[in-house]
Short mmCIF file of C-alpha atoms and ligand atoms in Angstrom, two decimals:
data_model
loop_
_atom_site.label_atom_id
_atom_site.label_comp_id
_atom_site.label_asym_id
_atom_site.label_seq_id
_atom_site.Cartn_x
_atom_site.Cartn_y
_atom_site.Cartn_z
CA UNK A 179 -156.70 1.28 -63.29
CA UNK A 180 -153.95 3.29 -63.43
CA UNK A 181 -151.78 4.06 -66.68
CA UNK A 182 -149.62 0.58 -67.25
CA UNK A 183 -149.10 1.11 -71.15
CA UNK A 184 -144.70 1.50 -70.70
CA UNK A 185 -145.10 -1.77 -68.50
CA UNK A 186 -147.21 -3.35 -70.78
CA UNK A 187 -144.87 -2.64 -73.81
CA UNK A 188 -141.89 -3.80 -71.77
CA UNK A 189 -143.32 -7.18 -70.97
CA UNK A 190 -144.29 -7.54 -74.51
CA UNK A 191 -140.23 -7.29 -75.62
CA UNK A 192 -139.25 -8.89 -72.66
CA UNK A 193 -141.01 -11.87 -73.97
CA UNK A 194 -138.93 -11.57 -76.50
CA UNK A 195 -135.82 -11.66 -75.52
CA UNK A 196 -136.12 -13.20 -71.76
CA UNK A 197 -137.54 -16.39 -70.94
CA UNK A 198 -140.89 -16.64 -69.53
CA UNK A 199 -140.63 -13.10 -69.69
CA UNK A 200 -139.21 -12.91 -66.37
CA UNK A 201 -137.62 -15.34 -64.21
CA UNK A 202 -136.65 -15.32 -60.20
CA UNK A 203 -138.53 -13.79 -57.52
CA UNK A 204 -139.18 -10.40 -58.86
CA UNK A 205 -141.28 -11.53 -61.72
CA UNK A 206 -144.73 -10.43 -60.95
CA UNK A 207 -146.46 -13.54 -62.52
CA UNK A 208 -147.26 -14.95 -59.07
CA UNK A 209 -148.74 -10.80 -58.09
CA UNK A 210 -152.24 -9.79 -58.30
CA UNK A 211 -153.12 -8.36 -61.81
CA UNK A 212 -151.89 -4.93 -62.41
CA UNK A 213 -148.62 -4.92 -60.42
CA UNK A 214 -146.09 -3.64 -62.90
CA UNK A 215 -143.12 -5.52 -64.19
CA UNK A 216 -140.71 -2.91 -64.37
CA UNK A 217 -139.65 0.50 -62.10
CA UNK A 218 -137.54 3.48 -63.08
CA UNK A 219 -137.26 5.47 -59.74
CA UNK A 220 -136.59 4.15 -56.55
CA UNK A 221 -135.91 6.56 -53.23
CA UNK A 222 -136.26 6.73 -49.69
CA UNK A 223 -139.36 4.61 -49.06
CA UNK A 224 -141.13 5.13 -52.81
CA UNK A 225 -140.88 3.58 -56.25
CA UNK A 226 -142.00 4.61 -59.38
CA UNK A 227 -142.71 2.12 -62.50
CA UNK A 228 -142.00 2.33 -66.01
CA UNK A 229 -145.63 4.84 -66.56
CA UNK A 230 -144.27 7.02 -63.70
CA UNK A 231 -146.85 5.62 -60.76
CA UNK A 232 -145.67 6.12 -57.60
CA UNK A 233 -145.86 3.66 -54.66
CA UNK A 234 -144.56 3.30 -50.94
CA UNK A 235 -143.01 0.20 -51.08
CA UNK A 236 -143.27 -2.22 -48.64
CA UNK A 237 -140.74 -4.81 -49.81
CA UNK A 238 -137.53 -3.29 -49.99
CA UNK A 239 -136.10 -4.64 -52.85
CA UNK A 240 -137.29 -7.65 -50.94
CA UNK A 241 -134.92 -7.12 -48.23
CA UNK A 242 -132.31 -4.45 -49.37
CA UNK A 243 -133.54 -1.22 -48.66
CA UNK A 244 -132.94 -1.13 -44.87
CA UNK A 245 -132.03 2.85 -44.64
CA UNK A 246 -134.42 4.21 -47.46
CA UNK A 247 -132.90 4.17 -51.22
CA UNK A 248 -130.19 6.52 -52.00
CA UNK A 249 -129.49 7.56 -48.90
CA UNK A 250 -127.31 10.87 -48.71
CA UNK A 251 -124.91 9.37 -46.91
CA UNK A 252 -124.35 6.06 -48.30
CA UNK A 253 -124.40 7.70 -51.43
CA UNK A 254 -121.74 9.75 -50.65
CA UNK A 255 -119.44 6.61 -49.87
CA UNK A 256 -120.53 5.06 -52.91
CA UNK A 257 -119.38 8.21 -55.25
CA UNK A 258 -115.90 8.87 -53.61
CA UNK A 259 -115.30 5.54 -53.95
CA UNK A 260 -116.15 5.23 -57.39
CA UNK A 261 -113.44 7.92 -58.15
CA UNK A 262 -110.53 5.40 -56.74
CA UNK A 263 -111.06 1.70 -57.11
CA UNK A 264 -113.98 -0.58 -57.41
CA UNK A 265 -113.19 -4.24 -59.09
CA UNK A 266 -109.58 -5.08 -59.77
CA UNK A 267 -106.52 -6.80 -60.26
CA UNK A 268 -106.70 -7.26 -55.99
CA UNK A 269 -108.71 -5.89 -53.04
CA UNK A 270 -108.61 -2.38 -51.57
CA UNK A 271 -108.18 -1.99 -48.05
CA UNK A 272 -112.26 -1.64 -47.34
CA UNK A 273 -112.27 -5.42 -47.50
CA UNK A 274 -109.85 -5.36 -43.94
CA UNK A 275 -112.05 -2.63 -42.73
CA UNK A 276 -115.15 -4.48 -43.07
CA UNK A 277 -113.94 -7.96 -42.19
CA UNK A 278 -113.11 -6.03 -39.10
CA UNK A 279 -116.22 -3.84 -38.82
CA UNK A 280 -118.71 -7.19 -39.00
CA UNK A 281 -116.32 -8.92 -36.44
CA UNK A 282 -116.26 -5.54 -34.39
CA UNK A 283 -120.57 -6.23 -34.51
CA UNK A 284 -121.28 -9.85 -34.18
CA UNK A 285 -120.89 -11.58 -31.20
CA UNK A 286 -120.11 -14.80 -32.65
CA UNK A 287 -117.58 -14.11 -35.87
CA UNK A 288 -113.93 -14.29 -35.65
CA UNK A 289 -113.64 -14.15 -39.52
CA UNK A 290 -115.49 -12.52 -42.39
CA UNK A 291 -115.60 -13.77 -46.23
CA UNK A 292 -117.02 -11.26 -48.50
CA UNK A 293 -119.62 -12.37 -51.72
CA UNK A 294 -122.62 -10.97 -54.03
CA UNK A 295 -125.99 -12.64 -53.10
CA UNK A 296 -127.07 -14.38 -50.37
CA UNK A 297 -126.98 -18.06 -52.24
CA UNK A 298 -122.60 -17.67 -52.52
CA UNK A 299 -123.08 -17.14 -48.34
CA UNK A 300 -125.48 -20.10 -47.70
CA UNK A 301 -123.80 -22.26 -50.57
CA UNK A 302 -120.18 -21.48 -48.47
CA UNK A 303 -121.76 -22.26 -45.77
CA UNK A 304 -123.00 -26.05 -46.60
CA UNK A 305 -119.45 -26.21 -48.00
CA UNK A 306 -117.53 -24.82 -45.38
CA UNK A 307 -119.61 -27.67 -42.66
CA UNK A 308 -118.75 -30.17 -44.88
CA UNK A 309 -114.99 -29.55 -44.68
CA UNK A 310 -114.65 -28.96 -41.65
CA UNK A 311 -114.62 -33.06 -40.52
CA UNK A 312 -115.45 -34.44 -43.77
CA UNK A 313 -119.01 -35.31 -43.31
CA UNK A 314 -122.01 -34.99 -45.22
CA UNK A 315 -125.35 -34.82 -43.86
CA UNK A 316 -126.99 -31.52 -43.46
CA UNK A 317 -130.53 -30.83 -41.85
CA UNK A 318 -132.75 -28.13 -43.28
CA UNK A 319 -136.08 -26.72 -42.12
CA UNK A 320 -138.58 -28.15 -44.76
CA UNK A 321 -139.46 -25.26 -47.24
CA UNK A 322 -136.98 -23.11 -45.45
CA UNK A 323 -135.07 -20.65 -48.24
CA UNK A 324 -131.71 -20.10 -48.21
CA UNK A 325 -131.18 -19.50 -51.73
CA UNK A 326 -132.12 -20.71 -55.78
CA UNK A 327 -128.63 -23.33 -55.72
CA UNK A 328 -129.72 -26.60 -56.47
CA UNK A 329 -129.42 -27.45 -53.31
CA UNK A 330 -131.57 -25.15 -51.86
CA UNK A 331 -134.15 -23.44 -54.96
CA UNK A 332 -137.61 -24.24 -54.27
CA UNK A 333 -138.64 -25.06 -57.85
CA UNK A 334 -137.53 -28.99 -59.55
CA UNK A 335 -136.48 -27.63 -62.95
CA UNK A 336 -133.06 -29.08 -63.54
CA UNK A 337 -132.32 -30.20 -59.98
CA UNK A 338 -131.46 -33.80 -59.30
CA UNK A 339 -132.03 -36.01 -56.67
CA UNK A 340 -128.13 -36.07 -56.11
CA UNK A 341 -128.04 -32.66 -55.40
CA UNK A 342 -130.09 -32.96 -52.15
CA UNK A 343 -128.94 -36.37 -51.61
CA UNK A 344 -127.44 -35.84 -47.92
CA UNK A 345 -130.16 -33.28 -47.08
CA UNK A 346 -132.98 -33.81 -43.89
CA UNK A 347 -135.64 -32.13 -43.28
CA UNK A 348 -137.15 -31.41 -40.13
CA UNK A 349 -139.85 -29.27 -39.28
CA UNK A 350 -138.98 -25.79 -37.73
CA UNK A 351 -139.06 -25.24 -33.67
CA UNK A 352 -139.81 -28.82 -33.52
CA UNK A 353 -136.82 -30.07 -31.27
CA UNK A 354 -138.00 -33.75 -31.56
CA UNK A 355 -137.90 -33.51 -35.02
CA UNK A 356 -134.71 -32.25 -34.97
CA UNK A 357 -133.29 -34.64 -32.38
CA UNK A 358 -134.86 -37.16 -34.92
CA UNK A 359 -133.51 -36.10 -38.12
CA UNK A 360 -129.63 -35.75 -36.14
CA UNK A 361 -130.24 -38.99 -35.31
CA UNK A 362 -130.94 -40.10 -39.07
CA UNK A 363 -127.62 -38.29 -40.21
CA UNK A 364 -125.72 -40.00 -36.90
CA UNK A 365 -121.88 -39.70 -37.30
CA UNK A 366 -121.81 -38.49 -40.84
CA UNK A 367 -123.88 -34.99 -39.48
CA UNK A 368 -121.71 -32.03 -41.04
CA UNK A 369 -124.17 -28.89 -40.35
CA UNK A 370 -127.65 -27.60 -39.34
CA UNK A 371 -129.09 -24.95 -41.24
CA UNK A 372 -131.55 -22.50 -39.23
CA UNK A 373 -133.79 -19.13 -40.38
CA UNK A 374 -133.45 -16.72 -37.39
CA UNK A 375 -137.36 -17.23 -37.67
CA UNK A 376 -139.80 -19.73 -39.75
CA UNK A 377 -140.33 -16.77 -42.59
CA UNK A 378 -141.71 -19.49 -45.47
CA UNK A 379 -143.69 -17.99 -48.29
CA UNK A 380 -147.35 -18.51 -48.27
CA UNK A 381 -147.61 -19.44 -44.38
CA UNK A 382 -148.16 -17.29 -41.26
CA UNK A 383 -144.18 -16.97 -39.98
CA UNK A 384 -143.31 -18.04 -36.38
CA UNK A 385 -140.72 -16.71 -33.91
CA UNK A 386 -137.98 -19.33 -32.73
CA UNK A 387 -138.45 -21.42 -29.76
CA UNK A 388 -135.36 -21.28 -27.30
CA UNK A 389 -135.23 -24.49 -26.59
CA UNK A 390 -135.46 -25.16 -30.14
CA UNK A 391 -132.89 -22.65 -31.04
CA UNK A 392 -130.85 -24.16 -27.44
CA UNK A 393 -131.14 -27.85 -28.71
CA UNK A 394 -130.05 -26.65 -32.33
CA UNK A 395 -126.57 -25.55 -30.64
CA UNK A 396 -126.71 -28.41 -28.30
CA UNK A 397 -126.87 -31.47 -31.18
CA UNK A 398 -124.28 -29.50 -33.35
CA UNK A 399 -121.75 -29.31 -30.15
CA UNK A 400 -122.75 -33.43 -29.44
CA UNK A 401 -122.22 -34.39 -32.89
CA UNK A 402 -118.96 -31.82 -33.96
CA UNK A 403 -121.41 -30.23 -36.53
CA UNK A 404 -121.46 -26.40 -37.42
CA UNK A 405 -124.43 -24.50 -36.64
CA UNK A 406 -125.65 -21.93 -39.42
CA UNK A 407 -127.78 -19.20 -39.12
CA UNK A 408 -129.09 -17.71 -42.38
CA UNK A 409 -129.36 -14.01 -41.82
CA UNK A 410 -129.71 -13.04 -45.28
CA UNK A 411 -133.36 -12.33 -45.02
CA UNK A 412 -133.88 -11.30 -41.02
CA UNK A 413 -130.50 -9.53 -40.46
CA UNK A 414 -130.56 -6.12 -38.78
CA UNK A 415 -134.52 -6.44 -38.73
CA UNK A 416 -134.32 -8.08 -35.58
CA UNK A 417 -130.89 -6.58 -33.72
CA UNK A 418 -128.18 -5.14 -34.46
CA UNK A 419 -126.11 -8.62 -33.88
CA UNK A 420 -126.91 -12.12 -35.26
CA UNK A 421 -130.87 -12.77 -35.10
CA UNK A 422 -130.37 -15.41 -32.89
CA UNK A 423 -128.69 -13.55 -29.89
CA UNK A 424 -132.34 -12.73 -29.24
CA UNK A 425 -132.50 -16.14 -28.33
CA UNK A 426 -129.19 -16.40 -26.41
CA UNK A 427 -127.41 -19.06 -29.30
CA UNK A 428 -124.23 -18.03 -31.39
CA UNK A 429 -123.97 -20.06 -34.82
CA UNK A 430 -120.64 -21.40 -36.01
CA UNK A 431 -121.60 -19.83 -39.07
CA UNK A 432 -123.29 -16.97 -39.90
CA UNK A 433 -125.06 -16.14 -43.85
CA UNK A 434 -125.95 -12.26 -44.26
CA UNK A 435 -127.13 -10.38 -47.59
CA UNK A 436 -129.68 -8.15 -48.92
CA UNK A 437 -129.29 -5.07 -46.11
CA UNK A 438 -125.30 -5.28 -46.11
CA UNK A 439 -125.05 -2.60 -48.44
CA UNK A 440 -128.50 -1.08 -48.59
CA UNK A 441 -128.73 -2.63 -52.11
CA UNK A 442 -125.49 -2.35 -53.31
CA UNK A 443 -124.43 -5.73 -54.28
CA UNK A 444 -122.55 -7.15 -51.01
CA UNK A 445 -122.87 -10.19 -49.01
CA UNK A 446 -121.10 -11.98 -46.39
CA UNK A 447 -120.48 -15.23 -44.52
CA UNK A 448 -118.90 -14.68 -40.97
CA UNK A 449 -117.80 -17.36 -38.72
CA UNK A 450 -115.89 -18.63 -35.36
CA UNK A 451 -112.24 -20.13 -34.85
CA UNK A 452 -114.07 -23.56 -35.10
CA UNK A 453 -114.71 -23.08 -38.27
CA UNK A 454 -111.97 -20.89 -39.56
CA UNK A 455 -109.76 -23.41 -41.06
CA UNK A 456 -112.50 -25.49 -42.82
CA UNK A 457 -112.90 -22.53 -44.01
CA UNK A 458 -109.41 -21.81 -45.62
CA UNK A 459 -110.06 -25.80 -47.50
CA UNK A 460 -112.74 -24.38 -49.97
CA UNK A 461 -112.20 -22.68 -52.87
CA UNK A 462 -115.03 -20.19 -53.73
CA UNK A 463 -114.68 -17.12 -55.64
CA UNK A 464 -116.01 -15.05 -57.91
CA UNK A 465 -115.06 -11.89 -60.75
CA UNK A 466 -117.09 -8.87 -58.65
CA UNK A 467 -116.85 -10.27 -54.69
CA UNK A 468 -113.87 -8.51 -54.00
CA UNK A 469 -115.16 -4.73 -55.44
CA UNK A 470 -114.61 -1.88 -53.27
CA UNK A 471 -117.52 0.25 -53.96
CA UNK A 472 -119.85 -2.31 -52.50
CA UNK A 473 -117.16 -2.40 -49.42
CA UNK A 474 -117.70 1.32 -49.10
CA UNK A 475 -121.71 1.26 -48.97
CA UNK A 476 -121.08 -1.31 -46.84
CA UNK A 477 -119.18 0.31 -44.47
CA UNK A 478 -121.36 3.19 -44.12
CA UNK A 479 -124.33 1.04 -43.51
CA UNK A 480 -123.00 -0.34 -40.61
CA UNK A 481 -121.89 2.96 -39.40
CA UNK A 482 -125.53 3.84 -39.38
CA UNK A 483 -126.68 0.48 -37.95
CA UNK A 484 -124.45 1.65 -35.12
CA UNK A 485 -125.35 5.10 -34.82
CA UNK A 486 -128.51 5.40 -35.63
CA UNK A 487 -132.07 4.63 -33.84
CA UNK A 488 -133.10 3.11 -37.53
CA UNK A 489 -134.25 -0.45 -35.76
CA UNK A 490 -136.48 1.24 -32.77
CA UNK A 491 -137.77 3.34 -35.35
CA UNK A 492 -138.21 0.63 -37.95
CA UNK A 493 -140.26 -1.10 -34.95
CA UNK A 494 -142.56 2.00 -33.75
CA UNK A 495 -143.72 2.59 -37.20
CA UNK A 496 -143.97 -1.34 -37.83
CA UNK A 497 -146.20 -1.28 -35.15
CA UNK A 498 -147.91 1.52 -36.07
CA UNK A 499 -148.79 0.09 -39.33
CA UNK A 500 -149.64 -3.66 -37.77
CA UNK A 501 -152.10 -2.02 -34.95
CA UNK A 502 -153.49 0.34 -37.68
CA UNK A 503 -154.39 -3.04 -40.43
CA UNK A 504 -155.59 -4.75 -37.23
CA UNK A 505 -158.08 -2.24 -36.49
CA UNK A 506 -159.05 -1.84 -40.01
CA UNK A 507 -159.58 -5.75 -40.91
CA UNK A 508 -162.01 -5.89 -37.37
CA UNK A 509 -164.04 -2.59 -38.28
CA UNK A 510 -164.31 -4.26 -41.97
CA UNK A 511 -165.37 -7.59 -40.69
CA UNK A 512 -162.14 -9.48 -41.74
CA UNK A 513 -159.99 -11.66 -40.07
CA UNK A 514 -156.20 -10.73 -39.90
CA UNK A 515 -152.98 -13.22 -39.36
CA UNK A 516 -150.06 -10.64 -38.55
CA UNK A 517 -147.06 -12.69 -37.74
CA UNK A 518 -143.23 -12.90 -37.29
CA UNK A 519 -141.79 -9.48 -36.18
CA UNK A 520 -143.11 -6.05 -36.89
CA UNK A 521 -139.98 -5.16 -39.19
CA UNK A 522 -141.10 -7.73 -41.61
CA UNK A 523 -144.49 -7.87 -41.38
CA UNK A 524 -146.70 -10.99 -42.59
CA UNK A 525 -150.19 -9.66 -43.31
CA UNK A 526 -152.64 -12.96 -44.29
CA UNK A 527 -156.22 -13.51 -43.94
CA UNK A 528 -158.44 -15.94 -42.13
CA UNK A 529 -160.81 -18.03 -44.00
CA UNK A 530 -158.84 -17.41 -47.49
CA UNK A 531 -157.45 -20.86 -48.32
CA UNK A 532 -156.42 -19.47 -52.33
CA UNK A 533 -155.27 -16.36 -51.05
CA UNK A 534 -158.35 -14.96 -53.20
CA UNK A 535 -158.86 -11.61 -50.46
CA UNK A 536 -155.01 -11.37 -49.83
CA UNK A 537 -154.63 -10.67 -53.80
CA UNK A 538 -158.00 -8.54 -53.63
CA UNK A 539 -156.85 -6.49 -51.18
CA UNK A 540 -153.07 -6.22 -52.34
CA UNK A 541 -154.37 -5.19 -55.78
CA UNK A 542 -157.01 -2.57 -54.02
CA UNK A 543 -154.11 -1.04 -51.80
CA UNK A 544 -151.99 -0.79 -54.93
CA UNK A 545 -154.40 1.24 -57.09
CA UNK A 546 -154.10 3.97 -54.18
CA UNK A 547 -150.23 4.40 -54.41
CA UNK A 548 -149.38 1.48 -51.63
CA UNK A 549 -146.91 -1.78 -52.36
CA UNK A 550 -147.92 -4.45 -50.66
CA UNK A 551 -147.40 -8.62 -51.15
CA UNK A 552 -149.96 -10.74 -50.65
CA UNK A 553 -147.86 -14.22 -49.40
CA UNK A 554 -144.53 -13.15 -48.70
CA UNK A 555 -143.17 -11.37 -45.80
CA UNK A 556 -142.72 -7.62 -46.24
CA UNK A 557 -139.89 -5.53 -45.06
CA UNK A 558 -140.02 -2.16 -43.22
CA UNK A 559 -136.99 0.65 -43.80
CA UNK A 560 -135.73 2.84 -41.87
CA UNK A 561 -136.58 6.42 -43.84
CA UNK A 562 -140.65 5.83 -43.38
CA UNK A 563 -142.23 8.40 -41.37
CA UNK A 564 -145.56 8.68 -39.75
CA UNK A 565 -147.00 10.14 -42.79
CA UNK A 566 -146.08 7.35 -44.88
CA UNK A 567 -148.08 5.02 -42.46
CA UNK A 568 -150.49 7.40 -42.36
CA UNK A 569 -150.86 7.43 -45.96
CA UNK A 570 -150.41 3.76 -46.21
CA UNK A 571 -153.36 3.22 -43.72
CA UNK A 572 -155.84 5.49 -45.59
CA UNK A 573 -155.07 3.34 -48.80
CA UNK A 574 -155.66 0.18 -46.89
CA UNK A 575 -158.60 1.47 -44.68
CA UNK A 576 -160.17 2.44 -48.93
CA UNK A 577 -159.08 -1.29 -49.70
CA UNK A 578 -160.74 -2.72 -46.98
CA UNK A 579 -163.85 -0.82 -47.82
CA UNK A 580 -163.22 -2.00 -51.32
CA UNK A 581 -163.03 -5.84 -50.73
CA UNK A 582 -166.13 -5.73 -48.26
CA UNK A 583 -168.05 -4.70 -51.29
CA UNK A 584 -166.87 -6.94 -54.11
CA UNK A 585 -166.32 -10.17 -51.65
CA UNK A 586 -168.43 -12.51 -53.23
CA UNK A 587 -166.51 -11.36 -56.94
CA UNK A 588 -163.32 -12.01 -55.73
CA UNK A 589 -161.38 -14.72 -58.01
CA UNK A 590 -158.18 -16.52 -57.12
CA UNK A 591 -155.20 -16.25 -59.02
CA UNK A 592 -154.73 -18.76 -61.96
CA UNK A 593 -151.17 -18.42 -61.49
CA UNK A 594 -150.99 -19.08 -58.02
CA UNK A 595 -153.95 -22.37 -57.98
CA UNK A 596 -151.45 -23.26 -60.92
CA UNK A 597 -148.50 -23.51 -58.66
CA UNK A 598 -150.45 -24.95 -55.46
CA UNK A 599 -151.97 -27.82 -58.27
CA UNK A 600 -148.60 -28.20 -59.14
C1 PLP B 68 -133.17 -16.58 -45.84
C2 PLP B 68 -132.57 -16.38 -47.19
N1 PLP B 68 -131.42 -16.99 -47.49
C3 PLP B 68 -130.82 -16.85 -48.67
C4 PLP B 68 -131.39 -16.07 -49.65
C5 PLP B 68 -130.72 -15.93 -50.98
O1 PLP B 68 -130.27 -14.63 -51.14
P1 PLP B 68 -129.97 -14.06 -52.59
O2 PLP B 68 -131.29 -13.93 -53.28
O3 PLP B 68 -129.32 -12.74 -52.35
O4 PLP B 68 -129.07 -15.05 -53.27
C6 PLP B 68 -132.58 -15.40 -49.38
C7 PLP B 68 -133.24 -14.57 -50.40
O5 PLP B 68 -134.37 -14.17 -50.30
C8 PLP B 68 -133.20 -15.57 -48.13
O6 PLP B 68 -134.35 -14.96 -47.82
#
């Protein structure tokens, strides 16, 4: 095991001084044992933790890291702009630029509104379709994500039934169900939430239907309802426009996030003329969402979006790395779900109802210098070479070998039968 005595002394005053230690998704109490808390280093594709282990990281800051931390040139826009203005009295004019720059990119948006996290986009959003004719039914995918607001957060700690009272669920790419649920919400139908692709925790992911994604846009059209896509998660994995143009549907409303400024704190909610004067009814707001140096990073992320190759890349080495666990998981005997698209890969295994070889293997992988999760979708960035994936693969190909010996020893996680109990 490697050397985890920093982490270890870290939890212990975290426990302290933060509840539970940890809170939110990047508390490892749902990881395999031995995944460390806390990092010092991150760059390019790698990470280091508090006892200076290295690791190629497949999650991304779980979504940010879409050109490789600290990259040079996003960097660079982040310094000069420090020396000017970052959060003040007003906006600088990066807030113009980019309002036009996301326009200039998505095929759908007229208008751009500028935010921190993904939650202030999807929570504008709900609010914006509810303005827009005063109604207030919304349908969701069941266990979709689109954020910890009470509306949304998948946990019932201090959420009441109120807060989801106008909510229905439907289940994803089922266009009965969906026809169904509009049905249920009938003139009072203010919005229709969709993931560019069914990316739930725990679950293999699945690509959207068209005529899912087609009858989505058609009920919101019959019923004067807005249309959201929530590309927080799946933005500029999939193309360098709104998810679902791979799918040939434009959203009223689009929700984007995490990769906006390659982990600078920046996110966005762009929209149509449809929508444009709901969206001048709400009020939202908020002390940093107007701060330049975000803007800036911004900026120069979707300069390289443009510019670069970064997403055929991101998909030759994603495939490289799927084919190569593929091959692996038959040659060790195991069976291997890879699903959703190679940019954010989903690796789970057959026959392993309590994820007990998913957290075997995860854990095995990690001892050789490799990141992995073990039920939630992983992200690829744009800085890993072949040699990463070649050193990724020789870590898995040891943590196959590993898992194949100690199969029958493998436990499941307390924490995670915990949460499924509960
Ligand atoms: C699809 C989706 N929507 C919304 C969110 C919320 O984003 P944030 O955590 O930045 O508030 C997330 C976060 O993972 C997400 O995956």
């Amino acid at each position: 095991m490697a050397n985890n005595s920093q982490d270890r002394a870290l939890r212990e005053r975290a426990a302290q001084v933060i509840p539970g230690g940890m809170y939110g998704h990047q508390s490892t109490a749902l990881m395999p044992d031995g995944f460390p808390q806390f990092f010092t280093k991150a760059e390019g594709t790698r990470i280091t933790d508090a006892d200076g282990n290295q690791y190629i990281d497949y999650m991304c800051a779980y979504g940010p890291n879409l050109m490789g931390y600290h990259h040079p040139d996003i960097a660079r826009a982040i310094s000069a702009q420090q020396t000017s203005i970052d959060a003040a009295t007003g906006p600088s004019p990066l807030i113009v630029d980019l309002a036009e720059a996301m326009v200039g990119m998505i095929s759908h948006a007229d208008w751009a509104m500028f935010c921190k996290n993904g939650g202030d986009a999807t929570m504008m959003a709900l609010m914006i379709a509810r303005a827009y004719r005063g109604k207030r039914k919304v349908l969701v995918a069941k266990n979709a994500y689109h954020g910890a607001m009470p509306w949304n957060t998948p946990r019932p700690g201090g959420v009441l039934p109120e807060d989801r009272a106008h909510l229905i669920y439907f289940d994803y790419n089922d266009t009965q169900a969906l026809e169904d649920a509009a049905n249920e919400a009938g003139n009072d139908l203010a919005g229709i939430f969709a993931a560019p692709f069914r990316h739930d925790t725990f679950t293999d992911q699945s690509m959207p239907d068209r005529e899912y994604a087609q009858a989505a846009r058609r009920i919101a059209d019959e019923y004067d309802a807005l249309l959201v896509v929530d590309d927080v998660r799946a933005g500029f994995r999939m193309c360098r426009d709104c998810s679902w143009e791979t799918v040939g549907v434009r959203p009223d409303l689009s929700a984007w996030g995490k990769v906006l400024g390659n982990g600078q704190p920046i996110s966005a909610l762009l929209g149509n003329d449809r929508a444009r004067e709901a969206a001048t009814k709400i009020f939202v707001t908020g002390s940093y969402w107007f701060a330049a140096v975000p803007m800036a990073a911004a900026l120069e992320t979707m300069r390289l979006i443009r510019e670069t190759d970064y997403l055929e890349h991101m998909t030759v080495i994603g495939q490289s790395f799927r084919k190569g666990l593929a091959e692996q998981a038959v040659s060790n005997g195991f069976g291997l779900r890879q699903t959703g698209p190679v940019t954010l890969p989903m690796v789970l295994f057959e026959d392993d109802p309590d994820f007990r070889i998913g957290y075997g293997f995860c854990q095995a992988a990690l001892k050789r210098g490799v990141y992995l999760s073990p039920y939630h979708n992983m992200f690829m960035n744009a800085a890993m070479t072949r040699s990463d994936i070649a050193l990724t693969l020789e870590a898995t190909g040891a943590a196959f070998e590993d898992i194949k010996r100690s199969r029958a020893s493998l436990k499941p996680s307390a924490a995670l039968t915990a949460l499924i109990d509960a």
